[in-house]
PDB file of C-alpha atoms in Angstrom:
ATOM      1  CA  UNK A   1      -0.308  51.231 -44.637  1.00 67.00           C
ATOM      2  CA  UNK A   2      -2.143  53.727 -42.670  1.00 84.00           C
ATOM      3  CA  UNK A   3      -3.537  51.306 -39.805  1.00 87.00           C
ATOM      4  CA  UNK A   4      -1.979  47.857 -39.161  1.00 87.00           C
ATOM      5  CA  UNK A   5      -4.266  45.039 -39.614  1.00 86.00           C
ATOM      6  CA  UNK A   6      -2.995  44.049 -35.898  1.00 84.00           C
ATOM      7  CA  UNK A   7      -4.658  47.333 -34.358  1.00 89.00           C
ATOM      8  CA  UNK A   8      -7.846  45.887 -35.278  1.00 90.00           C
ATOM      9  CA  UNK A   9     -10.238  43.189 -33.688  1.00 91.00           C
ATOM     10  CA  UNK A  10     -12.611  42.163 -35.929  1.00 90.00           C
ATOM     11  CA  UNK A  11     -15.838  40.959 -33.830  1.00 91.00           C
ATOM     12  CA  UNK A  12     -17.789  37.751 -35.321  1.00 91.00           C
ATOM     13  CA  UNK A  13     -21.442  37.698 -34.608  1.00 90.00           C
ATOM     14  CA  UNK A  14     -23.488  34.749 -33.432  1.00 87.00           C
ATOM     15  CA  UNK A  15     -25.141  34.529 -36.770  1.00 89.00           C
ATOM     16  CA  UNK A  16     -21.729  34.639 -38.853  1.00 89.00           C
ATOM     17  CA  UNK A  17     -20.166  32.397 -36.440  1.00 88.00           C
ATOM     18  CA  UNK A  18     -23.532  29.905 -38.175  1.00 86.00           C
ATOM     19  CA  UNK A  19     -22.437  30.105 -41.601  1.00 88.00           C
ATOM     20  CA  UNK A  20     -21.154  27.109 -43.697  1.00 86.00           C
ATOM     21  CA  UNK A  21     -17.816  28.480 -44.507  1.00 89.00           C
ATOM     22  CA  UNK A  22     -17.228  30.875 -41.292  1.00 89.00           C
ATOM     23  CA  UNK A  23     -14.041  28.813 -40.432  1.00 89.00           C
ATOM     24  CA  UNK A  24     -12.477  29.622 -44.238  1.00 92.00           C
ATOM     25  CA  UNK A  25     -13.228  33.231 -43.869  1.00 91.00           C
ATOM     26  CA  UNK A  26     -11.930  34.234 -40.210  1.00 90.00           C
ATOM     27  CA  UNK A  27      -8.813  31.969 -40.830  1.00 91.00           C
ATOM     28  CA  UNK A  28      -8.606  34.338 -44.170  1.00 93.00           C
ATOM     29  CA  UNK A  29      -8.698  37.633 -41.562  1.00 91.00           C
ATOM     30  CA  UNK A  30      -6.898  36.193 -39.112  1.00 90.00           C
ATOM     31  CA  UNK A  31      -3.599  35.011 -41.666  1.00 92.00           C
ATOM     32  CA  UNK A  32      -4.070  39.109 -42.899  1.00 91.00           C
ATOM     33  CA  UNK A  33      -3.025  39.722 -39.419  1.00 91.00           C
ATOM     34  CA  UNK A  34      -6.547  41.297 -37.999  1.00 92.00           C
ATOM     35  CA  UNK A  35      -7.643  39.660 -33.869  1.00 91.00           C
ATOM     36  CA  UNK A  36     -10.796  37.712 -33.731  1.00 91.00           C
ATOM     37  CA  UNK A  37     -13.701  38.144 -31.018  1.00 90.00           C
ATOM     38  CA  UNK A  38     -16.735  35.572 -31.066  1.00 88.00           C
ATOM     39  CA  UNK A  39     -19.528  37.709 -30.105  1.00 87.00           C
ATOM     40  CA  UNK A  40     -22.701  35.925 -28.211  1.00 81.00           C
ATOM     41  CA  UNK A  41     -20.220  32.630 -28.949  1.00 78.00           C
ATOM     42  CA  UNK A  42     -22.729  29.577 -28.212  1.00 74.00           C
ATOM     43  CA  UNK A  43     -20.819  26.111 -28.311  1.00 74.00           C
ATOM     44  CA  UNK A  44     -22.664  24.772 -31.298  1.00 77.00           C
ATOM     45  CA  UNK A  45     -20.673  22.257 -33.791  1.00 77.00           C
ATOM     46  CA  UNK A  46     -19.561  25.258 -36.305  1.00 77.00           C
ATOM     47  CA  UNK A  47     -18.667  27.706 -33.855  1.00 77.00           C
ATOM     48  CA  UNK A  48     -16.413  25.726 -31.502  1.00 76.00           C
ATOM     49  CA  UNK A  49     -14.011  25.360 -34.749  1.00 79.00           C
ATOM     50  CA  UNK A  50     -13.617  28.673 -35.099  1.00 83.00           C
ATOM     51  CA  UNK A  51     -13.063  28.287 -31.128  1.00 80.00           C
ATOM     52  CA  UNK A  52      -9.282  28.030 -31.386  1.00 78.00           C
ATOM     53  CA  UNK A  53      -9.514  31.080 -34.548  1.00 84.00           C
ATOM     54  CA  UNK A  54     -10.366  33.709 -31.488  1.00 86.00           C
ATOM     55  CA  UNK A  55      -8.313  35.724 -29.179  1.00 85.00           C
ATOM     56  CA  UNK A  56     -11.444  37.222 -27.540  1.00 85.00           C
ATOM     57  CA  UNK A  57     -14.683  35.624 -26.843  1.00 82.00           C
ATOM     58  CA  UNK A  58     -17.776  36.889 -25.352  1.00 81.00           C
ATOM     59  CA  UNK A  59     -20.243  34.521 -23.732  1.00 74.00           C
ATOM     60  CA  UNK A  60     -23.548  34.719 -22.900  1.00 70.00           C
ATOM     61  CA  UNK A  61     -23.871  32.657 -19.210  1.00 67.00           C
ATOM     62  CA  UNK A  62     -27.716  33.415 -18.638  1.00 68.00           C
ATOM     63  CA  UNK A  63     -28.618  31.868 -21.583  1.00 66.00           C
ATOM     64  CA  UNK A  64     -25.966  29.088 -22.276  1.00 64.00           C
ATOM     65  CA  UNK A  65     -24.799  27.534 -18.369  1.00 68.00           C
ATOM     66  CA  UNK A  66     -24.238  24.406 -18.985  1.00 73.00           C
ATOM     67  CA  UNK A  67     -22.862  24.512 -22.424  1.00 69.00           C
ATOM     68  CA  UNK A  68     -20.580  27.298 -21.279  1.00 68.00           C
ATOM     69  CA  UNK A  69     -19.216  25.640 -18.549  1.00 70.00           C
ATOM     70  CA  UNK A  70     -18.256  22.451 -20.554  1.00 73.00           C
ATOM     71  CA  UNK A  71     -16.543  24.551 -23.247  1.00 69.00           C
ATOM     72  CA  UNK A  72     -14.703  26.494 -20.771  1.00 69.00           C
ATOM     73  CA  UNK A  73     -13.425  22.974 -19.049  1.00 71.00           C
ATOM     74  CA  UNK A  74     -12.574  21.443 -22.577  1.00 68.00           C
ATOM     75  CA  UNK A  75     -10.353  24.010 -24.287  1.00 67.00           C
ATOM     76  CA  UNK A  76      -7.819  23.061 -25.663  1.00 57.00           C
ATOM     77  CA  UNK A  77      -4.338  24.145 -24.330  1.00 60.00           C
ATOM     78  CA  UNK A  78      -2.718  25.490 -27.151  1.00 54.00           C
ATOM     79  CA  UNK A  79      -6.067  28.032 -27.649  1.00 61.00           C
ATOM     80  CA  UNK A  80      -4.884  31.418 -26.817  1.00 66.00           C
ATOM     81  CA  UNK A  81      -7.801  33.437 -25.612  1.00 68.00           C
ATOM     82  CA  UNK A  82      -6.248  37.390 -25.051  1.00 69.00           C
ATOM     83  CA  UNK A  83     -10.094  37.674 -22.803  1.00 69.00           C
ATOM     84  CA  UNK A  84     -13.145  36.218 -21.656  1.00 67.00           C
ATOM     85  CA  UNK A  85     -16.333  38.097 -21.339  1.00 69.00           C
ATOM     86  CA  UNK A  86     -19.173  36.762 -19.602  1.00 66.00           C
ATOM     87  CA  UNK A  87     -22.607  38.304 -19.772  1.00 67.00           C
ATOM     88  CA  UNK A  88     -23.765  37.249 -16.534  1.00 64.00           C
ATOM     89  CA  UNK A  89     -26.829  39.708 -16.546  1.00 59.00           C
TER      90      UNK A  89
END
C-alpha cells in the first residue's frame, strides 16, 4: 500500500450527493477507510443521510440561510464533523 486510504478525503459534489444510491456508495468509501467532505451540501432529504457519512462539510450560506441554520441546530450528537466551511460570499 503506497498511500493509506486514511490520507485521503474524498469530496462529494452537490450533484452526487442527489443520486438514488449516494448513501450505499460513500458508506462503501468510507468502510475502505477514505474521509468524506459534502461539497455545496444543501439539506435536501438524500443528502442529510449521508449527513452523519461526512467528516467535512462545506456549505453554501448565501444561497441556503435558513435551511443551513436548521441543519446546523439539528445535528445529531453522535455526527462527527472534523470542519465546517461556510461560503459566506
Amino acid at each position: 500500500e503506497l498511500i493509506p486510504e486514511s490520507n485521503f478525503i474524498l469530496e462529494i459534489d452537490e450533484a452526487s450527493q442527489q443520486m438514488p444510491n449516494a448513501n450505499e456508495k460513500i458508506m462503501a468509501v468510507k468502510d475502505k477507510g477514505f474521509e468524506i467532505s459534502l461539497d455545496d451540501f444543501v439539506p435536501t432529504e438524500n443528502a442529510i443521510a449521508i449527513l452523519q457519512k461526512a467528516q467535512y462539510i462545506k456549505l453554501d450560506v448565501l444561497n441556503n440561510k435558513k435551511e443551513v441554520i436548521d441543519v446546523l441546530r439539528n445535528l445529531r450528537e453522535d455526527v462527527q464533523i472534523k470542519r465546517l466551511m461556510l461560503n459566506i460570499g
